[in-house]
Coordinates of C-alpha atoms (C1' of nucleotides) in Angstrom, one line a residue:
Chain H
M605 CA 0.1 -0.1 -0.1
N606 CA 1.3 3.5 -1.0
S607 CA 2.2 5.8 1.5
S608 CA 0.0 9.1 0.4
E609 CA -2.9 6.1 -0.4
A610 CA -2.6 4.7 3.4
R611 CA -2.5 8.5 4.8
S612 CA -5.8 9.4 2.9
R613 CA -7.5 6.3 4.5
I614 CA -6.3 7.0 7.8
V615 CA -7.7 10.7 7.6
A616 CA -10.6 9.4 5.8
T617 CA -11.7 7.0 8.4
A618 CA -10.5 8.9 11.6
D619 CA -12.7 12.0 10.2
A620 CA -16.0 9.5 10.1
L621 CA -15.3 8.2 13.3
Y622 CA -14.5 11.2 15.3
Y623 CA -17.4 13.1 13.7
S624 CA -19.7 10.4 14.6
R625 CA -18.7 9.9 18.2
G626 CA -16.3 12.1 19.7
I627 CA -12.5 11.9 19.2
Q628 CA -11.6 11.2 22.7
A629 CA -14.3 8.3 22.6
V630 CA -12.3 6.6 19.5
G631 CA -9.1 4.9 20.0
M632 CA -6.1 4.1 18.0
D633 CA -6.7 0.5 18.0
E634 CA -10.5 1.3 16.9
L635 CA -9.2 3.8 14.2
R636 CA -6.3 1.1 13.3
T637 CA -8.9 -2.1 12.9
A638 CA -11.2 0.8 10.9
A639 CA -8.7 1.7 8.5
G640 CA -7.4 -1.7 8.1
V641 CA -4.0 -0.6 8.6
S642 CA -1.2 -1.7 11.2
L643 CA -0.3 0.2 14.5
K644 CA 3.5 0.4 12.9
K645 CA 1.9 2.0 9.7
L646 CA -0.1 4.3 11.4
Y647 CA 2.8 5.6 13.7
A648 CA 4.6 5.8 10.5
E649 CA 2.4 8.1 8.9
F650 CA 1.3 10.7 11.8
P651 CA 3.7 11.0 15.0
S652 CA 0.6 11.4 17.5
K653 CA -3.3 11.0 17.9
G654 CA -3.1 14.7 17.8
S655 CA -1.5 15.1 14.4
I656 CA -3.9 13.0 12.8
V657 CA -6.7 15.0 14.8
M658 CA -5.2 18.0 12.8
A659 CA -5.2 16.2 9.7
V660 CA -8.9 15.4 10.2
L661 CA -9.5 19.2 10.7
E662 CA -7.7 20.2 7.7
R663 CA -9.6 17.5 5.4
R664 CA -12.8 18.8 6.7
H665 CA -11.9 22.4 6.0
Q666 CA -10.8 21.5 2.5
A667 CA -14.2 19.5 1.9
W668 CA -16.2 22.0 4.0
E669 CA -14.8 25.1 1.4
D670 CA -15.0 23.0 -1.8
G671 CA -18.8 21.8 -1.4
L672 CA -19.9 25.1 -0.5
D673 CA -18.1 26.9 -3.3
A674 CA -19.6 24.7 -5.8
R675 CA -22.9 24.9 -4.4
V676 CA -22.2 29.0 -4.6
R677 CA -21.2 29.1 -8.3
Q678 CA -24.3 27.5 -9.2
A679 CA -26.2 30.3 -8.3
P680 CA -26.9 32.9 -10.9
T681 CA -27.2 36.1 -8.9
P682 CA -25.2 37.5 -6.2
R683 CA -27.9 37.5 -4.1
L684 CA -28.9 33.9 -5.0
R685 CA -25.4 33.4 -4.0
L686 CA -25.6 34.2 -0.7
L687 CA -28.6 32.2 0.0
A688 CA -26.9 29.1 -1.7
I689 CA -25.1 29.2 1.9
F690 CA -28.2 28.2 3.5
D691 CA -29.4 25.7 0.8
Y692 CA -25.6 23.9 1.1
L693 CA -26.6 23.8 5.1
C694 CA -30.1 22.3 4.3
Q695 CA -28.7 19.7 2.1
W696 CA -25.9 19.2 4.7
F697 CA -28.2 18.9 7.7
G698 CA -30.2 16.2 5.4
E699 CA -27.7 13.7 5.3
D700 CA -28.2 11.0 8.2
T701 CA -24.3 11.4 9.3
F702 CA -24.9 15.0 10.3
R703 CA -24.0 15.4 13.8
G704 CA -23.4 19.2 13.7
C705 CA -20.4 21.4 12.6
G706 CA -17.3 19.4 12.9
F707 CA -14.9 22.3 14.2
I708 CA -17.7 23.5 16.8
N709 CA -17.5 20.2 18.0
T710 CA -13.9 19.9 18.4
F711 CA -13.1 23.3 19.5
A712 CA -15.9 22.0 22.1
E713 CA -14.3 19.0 22.8
L714 CA -10.6 19.8 23.1
G715 CA -10.1 23.6 22.3
A716 CA -9.7 24.4 26.0
I717 CA -6.8 21.9 26.3
S718 CA -5.1 22.1 22.7
P719 CA -4.2 25.4 21.8
E720 CA -3.6 24.2 18.0
V721 CA -7.2 22.4 18.0
A722 CA -8.3 26.3 19.2
A723 CA -6.5 27.7 16.6
Y724 CA -7.6 25.9 13.9
A725 CA -10.9 26.0 14.7
R726 CA -10.9 30.0 14.9
E727 CA -8.8 30.0 11.4
H728 CA -11.7 27.7 9.8
K729 CA -14.7 30.2 10.9
A730 CA -12.7 33.3 10.1
A731 CA -12.1 32.0 6.6
F732 CA -15.8 31.4 6.6
Q733 CA -16.7 34.8 7.4
H734 CA -14.1 36.4 4.9
Y735 CA -15.9 33.8 2.4
V736 CA -19.4 35.7 2.9
A737 CA -18.0 39.0 3.0
R738 CA -16.8 38.4 -0.1
L739 CA -20.1 37.2 -1.4
A740 CA -22.0 40.1 0.1
E741 CA -19.2 42.6 -1.2
E742 CA -20.3 41.3 -4.6
A743 CA -23.6 41.8 -4.0
G744 CA -23.0 45.2 -3.1
A745 CA -24.1 44.9 0.5
P746 CA -22.9 46.8 3.4
A747 CA -20.2 45.3 5.6
H748 CA -22.4 44.5 8.6
L749 CA -24.3 42.0 6.4
A750 CA -21.7 39.4 6.7
P751 CA -20.9 39.0 10.1
Q752 CA -25.0 38.4 10.6
L753 CA -25.1 36.0 7.8
S754 CA -22.3 34.4 9.4
I755 CA -24.1 34.0 12.8
L756 CA -27.1 32.8 11.2
A757 CA -25.1 29.9 9.5
E758 CA -23.4 29.2 12.7
G759 CA -26.6 28.8 14.7
A760 CA -28.4 26.9 12.1
Q761 CA -25.6 24.2 12.4
T762 CA -26.0 24.0 16.3
T763 CA -29.6 24.2 16.3
A764 CA -29.7 21.5 13.3
A765 CA -27.4 19.3 15.5
I766 CA -29.1 19.0 18.9
A767 CA -32.8 19.1 17.8
G768 CA -31.8 16.9 14.8
S769 CA -33.9 18.7 12.7
A770 CA -32.8 20.1 9.3
D771 CA -35.5 23.1 9.5
A772 CA -32.9 25.3 10.9
A773 CA -31.7 25.7 7.6
L774 CA -34.9 26.7 6.3
Q775 CA -35.3 29.1 9.1
A776 CA -32.0 30.4 8.5
R777 CA -32.8 31.1 4.7
S778 CA -35.7 32.9 5.3
A779 CA -33.9 35.1 7.8
A780 CA -31.3 35.6 5.4
E781 CA -33.5 36.7 2.7
V782 CA -34.9 39.3 5.1
L783 CA -31.4 40.9 6.2
I784 CA -30.2 40.8 2.9
D785 CA -33.1 42.7 1.4
A786 CA -32.8 44.9 4.1
A787 CA -29.1 45.4 3.6
L788 CA -29.3 46.1 0.3
S789 CA -32.3 48.2 0.2
S790 CA -30.6 50.4 2.8
R791 CA -27.6 51.0 0.5
A792 CA -29.9 51.7 -2.5
P793 CA -33.1 53.2 -0.8
A794 CA -34.5 54.2 -4.0
A795 CA -35.4 50.9 -5.2
G796 CA -38.4 50.5 -3.2
Chain B
M1136 CA -20.6 19.5 56.7
N1137 CA -24.4 19.7 55.8
S1138 CA -25.6 16.9 52.8
S1139 CA -27.1 19.6 50.5
E1140 CA -24.2 21.8 51.2
A1141 CA -21.8 19.6 50.1
R1142 CA -24.1 18.4 47.0
S1143 CA -24.1 22.4 46.0
R1144 CA -20.4 23.1 46.5
I1145 CA -20.0 20.1 44.3
V1146 CA -22.1 20.9 41.7
A1147 CA -21.1 24.3 41.5
T1148 CA -17.4 23.5 41.8
A1149 CA -18.3 20.8 38.8
D1150 CA -19.5 23.1 36.8
A1151 CA -16.9 26.0 36.7
L1152 CA -13.8 23.0 36.0
Y1153 CA -16.2 21.2 33.7
Y1154 CA -17.3 24.4 31.6
S1155 CA -13.8 25.8 31.4
R1156 CA -11.9 22.8 30.7
G1157 CA -14.3 20.1 29.5
I1158 CA -15.6 17.2 31.2
Q1159 CA -13.4 14.6 29.9
A1160 CA -10.3 16.6 31.3
V1161 CA -11.5 16.8 34.6
G1162 CA -10.8 14.0 36.9
M1163 CA -12.9 12.9 40.1
D1164 CA -9.8 13.5 42.1
E1165 CA -9.5 17.0 40.8
L1166 CA -13.0 17.6 41.4
R1167 CA -12.5 16.2 45.0
T1168 CA -9.6 18.4 46.1
A1169 CA -11.0 21.4 44.2
A1170 CA -14.7 21.1 45.7
G1171 CA -13.0 20.5 49.3
V1172 CA -14.8 17.1 50.1
S1173 CA -13.4 13.4 50.3
L1174 CA -14.0 11.0 47.8
K1175 CA -16.1 9.1 50.2
K1176 CA -18.4 12.2 50.3
L1177 CA -18.5 12.8 46.7
Y1178 CA -19.8 9.3 46.0
A1179 CA -22.0 9.5 48.8
E1180 CA -23.5 12.6 47.3
F1181 CA -23.5 11.2 43.9
P1182 CA -23.3 7.2 42.7
S1183 CA -21.7 8.2 39.6
K1184 CA -19.4 11.2 37.4
G1185 CA -22.5 11.0 34.8
S1186 CA -25.2 12.2 37.7
I1187 CA -23.0 14.7 38.4
V1188 CA -22.7 15.8 35.1
M1189 CA -26.6 15.9 34.9
A1190 CA -26.5 17.7 38.2
V1191 CA -24.2 20.2 36.4
L1192 CA -26.3 20.8 33.4
E1193 CA -29.6 21.4 35.6
R1194 CA -27.4 23.8 37.5
R1195 CA -26.7 25.3 34.5
H1196 CA -30.2 25.5 32.9
Q1197 CA -31.9 27.3 35.9
A1198 CA -29.0 29.9 36.0
W1199 CA -29.4 30.6 32.4
E1200 CA -33.2 31.1 32.9
D1201 CA -33.2 32.7 35.7
G1202 CA -30.6 35.3 34.4
L1203 CA -32.2 35.9 31.1
D1204 CA -35.6 36.2 32.6
A1205 CA -34.3 38.7 35.0
R1206 CA -32.9 41.1 32.2
V1207 CA -35.8 40.3 29.9
R1208 CA -38.5 41.5 33.0
Q1209 CA -36.1 44.8 33.2
A1210 CA -37.0 45.8 29.5
P1211 CA -40.3 48.0 29.2
T1212 CA -41.7 47.0 25.8
P1213 CA -42.4 43.6 23.9
R1214 CA -39.9 44.7 21.3
L1215 CA -37.2 45.6 23.8
R1216 CA -38.0 42.3 25.7
L1217 CA -36.9 40.4 22.6
L1218 CA -33.9 42.2 22.2
A1219 CA -33.0 41.8 25.7
I1220 CA -32.5 38.3 25.3
F1221 CA -29.1 39.6 22.8
D1222 CA -28.2 42.4 25.6
Y1223 CA -28.1 39.5 28.2
L1224 CA -25.9 37.7 25.8
C1225 CA -23.6 40.3 25.3
Q1226 CA -23.4 40.8 28.7
W1227 CA -22.3 37.1 29.1
F1228 CA -19.8 36.9 26.3
G1229 CA -18.0 39.8 28.2
E1230 CA -17.0 37.9 31.1
D1231 CA -13.8 36.6 31.1
T1232 CA -14.7 32.9 32.1
F1233 CA -17.0 32.6 28.9
R1234 CA -16.2 29.8 26.9
G1235 CA -19.4 29.1 24.7
C1236 CA -22.7 27.8 25.8
G1237 CA -22.1 25.0 28.0
F1238 CA -25.1 22.4 26.7
I1239 CA -23.2 23.2 23.1
N1240 CA -20.0 22.1 24.7
T1241 CA -21.1 19.1 26.5
F1242 CA -23.6 18.0 23.5
A1243 CA -20.6 18.0 21.2
E1244 CA -18.3 16.0 23.7
L1245 CA -20.5 13.6 24.9
G1246 CA -23.9 14.1 23.0
A1247 CA -22.5 10.9 21.0
I1248 CA -22.2 8.1 23.5
S1249 CA -24.8 9.3 26.3
P1250 CA -28.4 9.5 25.3
E1251 CA -29.0 11.6 28.7
V1252 CA -27.0 14.3 27.8
A1253 CA -28.2 14.5 24.3
A1254 CA -31.7 14.7 25.5
Y1255 CA -31.0 17.0 28.4
A1256 CA -29.2 19.5 25.6
R1257 CA -32.5 19.1 23.5
E1258 CA -34.4 20.0 26.3
H1259 CA -32.5 22.8 27.3
K1260 CA -32.9 24.3 23.7
A1261 CA -36.3 23.4 23.0
A1262 CA -37.0 25.3 26.2
F1263 CA -35.1 28.4 25.2
Q1264 CA -37.1 28.4 21.8
H1265 CA -40.2 28.1 23.9
Y1266 CA -39.3 31.0 25.9
V1267 CA -38.6 33.0 22.8
A1268 CA -41.9 32.2 20.9
R1269 CA -43.7 33.5 24.1
L1270 CA -41.8 36.6 23.8
A1271 CA -42.4 36.9 20.1
E1272 CA -46.2 36.0 20.7
E1273 CA -46.3 39.1 23.3
A1274 CA -45.0 41.1 21.0
G1275 CA -47.6 40.2 18.2
A1276 CA -45.1 38.8 15.7
P1277 CA -46.0 35.7 13.5
A1278 CA -44.5 32.5 14.6
H1279 CA -41.8 32.5 12.0
L1280 CA -39.8 35.3 14.3
A1281 CA -39.1 32.9 17.4
P1282 CA -37.1 30.1 15.7
Q1283 CA -35.1 32.7 13.7
L1284 CA -34.3 34.8 16.7
S1285 CA -32.8 31.6 18.5
I1286 CA -30.9 30.7 16.1
L1287 CA -29.0 34.1 15.8
A1288 CA -28.6 33.6 19.5
E1289 CA -27.3 29.9 18.9
G1290 CA -25.0 31.5 16.3
A1291 CA -24.0 34.5 18.4
Q1292 CA -23.0 32.1 21.2
T1293 CA -20.9 29.6 19.0
T1294 CA -19.3 32.5 17.1
A1295 CA -18.1 34.6 20.2
A1296 CA -16.6 31.5 21.9
I1297 CA -14.8 30.6 18.9
A1298 CA -13.7 33.7 17.7
G1299 CA -13.5 34.8 21.6
S1300 CA -14.9 38.3 21.0
A1301 CA -18.3 39.7 22.5
D1302 CA -19.0 41.3 19.0
A1303 CA -21.3 38.5 17.7
A1304 CA -23.7 39.5 20.2
L1305 CA -24.2 43.3 19.1
Q1306 CA -24.0 41.9 15.4
A1307 CA -27.1 39.3 16.3
R1308 CA -28.7 42.2 18.3
S1309 CA -29.1 44.3 14.9
A1310 CA -30.0 41.4 12.8
A1311 CA -32.7 40.9 15.6
E1312 CA -33.7 44.2 15.4
V1313 CA -34.0 43.7 11.4
L1314 CA -35.9 40.1 11.7
I1315 CA -38.5 41.9 14.3
D1316 CA -39.3 45.0 12.8
A1317 CA -39.9 43.1 9.2
A1318 CA -41.7 40.3 10.9
L1319 CA -43.9 43.4 13.0
S1320 CA -44.4 45.2 9.9
S1321 CA -45.8 42.1 8.1
R1322 CA -48.4 41.4 10.4
A1323 CA -49.5 45.1 10.4
P1324 CA -48.2 46.4 7.0
A1325 CA -49.9 49.5 7.1
A1326 CA -47.8 51.1 9.8
G1327 CA -45.0 51.8 7.3
Chain F
dA971 C1' 19.1 -21.8 -0.6
dC972 C1' 20.5 -18.3 2.0
dC973 C1' 20.5 -14.0 4.4
dA974 C1' 18.8 -9.3 5.2
dT975 C1' 15.0 -6.3 5.4
dC976 C1' 10.8 -4.9 5.7
dG977 C1' 6.0 -4.9 7.4
dG978 C1' 1.5 -7.0 9.8
dA979 C1' -0.1 -8.7 14.3
dG980 C1' -0.4 -7.8 18.8
dA981 C1' 1.8 -8.2 23.2
dA982 C1' 3.4 -4.8 26.7
dC983 C1' 4.2 -0.2 29.0
dG984 C1' 2.9 3.2 31.4
dC985 C1' -0.3 6.3 32.5
dT986 C1' -4.7 8.2 34.0
dC987 C1' -9.5 7.3 35.0
dG988 C1' -13.7 5.8 38.0
dT989 C1' -14.6 3.4 41.2
dT990 C1' -14.2 0.6 45.5
dC991 C1' -11.7 -0.4 50.2
dT992 C1' -8.9 -0.1 53.7
dC993 C1' -6.7 2.3 57.3
dT994 C1' -7.0 5.7 61.0
dC995 C1' -8.8 9.5 63.5
dT996 C1' -12.3 11.8 65.5
dC997 C1' -16.4 12.5 68.9
dG998 C1' -20.4 11.7 71.3
dA999 C1' -23.3 8.3 74.3
dT1000 C1' -22.5 5.3 78.3
Chain N
dA1055 C1' -12.2 5.1 80.1
dT1056 C1' -14.4 2.5 76.5
dC1057 C1' -16.8 1.4 72.7
dG1058 C1' -18.9 2.1 68.2
dA1059 C1' -20.1 4.9 64.3
dG1060 C1' -19.1 8.1 61.0
dA1061 C1' -15.9 10.5 58.0
dG1062 C1' -11.3 11.7 55.7
dA1063 C1' -7.5 10.6 53.5
dG1064 C1' -5.5 8.1 50.0
dA1065 C1' -3.9 3.4 48.5
dA1066 C1' -5.8 -0.2 45.4
dC1067 C1' -8.3 -2.1 41.6
dG1068 C1' -9.5 -2.9 37.0
dA1069 C1' -10.2 -0.7 32.4
dG1070 C1' -8.6 1.6 28.7
dC1071 C1' -5.8 5.2 26.6
dG1072 C1' -1.5 6.7 23.6
dT1073 C1' 2.5 5.0 22.5
dT1074 C1' 6.6 1.5 21.9
dC1075 C1' 8.3 -2.8 21.3
dT1076 C1' 8.8 -7.8 20.2
dC1077 C1' 8.0 -11.2 17.5
dC1078 C1' 7.6 -13.8 12.8
dG1079 C1' 6.6 -14.6 8.3
dA1080 C1' 7.2 -12.8 3.8
dT1081 C1' 9.7 -11.3 0.1
dG1082 C1' 13.5 -10.1 -3.0
dG1083 C1' 18.8 -10.1 -4.3
dT1084 C1' 22.9 -12.9 -4.5

DNA sequence: ACCATCGGAGAACGCTCGTTCTCTCTCGAT
DNA sequence: ATCGAGAGAGAACGAGCGTTCTCCGATGGT
């Protein structure tokens, strides 16, 4: 087995296990078994569990950004591109493996005792806010819109995770519509 | 030392420790030392760590409800009572012990492996949504407003926790103003 | 055929956890 | 003074963790 093939298999398996059950609840032995690699190989690829966790976070960040951007690119107008964020959330919440935002979960579990994890979660959320800000700017919205939409998106994720229903995405989407239209009409008030 | 006095001391200490560092990161020995009780006393009051966790959640739920309601009651109008939710969040986020919503954190850490914890977090969030719904109803807002404001409040909590700044509460508050006014004017459209 | 090297399987190690047990001391009733 | 109940301090236990080590069979070059 190729080294990078083993790496990605380990990270993909760890991602699924950690996400569904929590990081501290999944031991190296279970990960080894599920990934189908030997412990020796595991520790040849990663020096510690902590480094696997960081690799999982990086993978999750990439998957999130790619999936979101793909969905956003399909929308024809700047306004619909902003709303596409919530369409993407709605689709995600509907997956039966959904269990909240992996970064929030990992931050909640390890952020207080692992500065690395805390910093990466912060970076991930900052990158998302920056992405939303760029979309909002392209829509001609004032600067305060992006943080508001980001907060809506965050809230939808935790609400859906705990309540276990995908409704939160729809409610967040309608709220986003109101906020977007209010922001756009305040910048171009003559439109009404 | 009185039994109920010991109980509340244990729960208060456990709350502070669990909230600041995570539950799995705090052992019974550290809790015993910090609370100043013997291990024997600890296990005389609580049969297991899991029962302490549940007692901590109940305490946190009560403190949250009491603090929120006290703040809301000070507001003179139904509209300001809805906004008082976010004033309360802003004050909370400013405390230097703030580390996100304890229920979200506990759910993220243990929800997947403890049905009790998951159920209680769900109840807590449902109670909050119900509380917001009552305030929204008193303001004469349509039913869709309450879930939207709840999502905003959730998002503000996780955003503030990870970003480490209290700004999220202010941004959520202005978003809430827009949503509230839009909801109220849609019900009484002639007002504009 | 032989040897050296590699990697897989999993035993072993040191540690920490939640929980229980043991020992000792205190203190009030007789 | 003596006894017994109760509580404090912490040792002990079994389990599980992350990590390392040991064995052993497979493989490829000569």
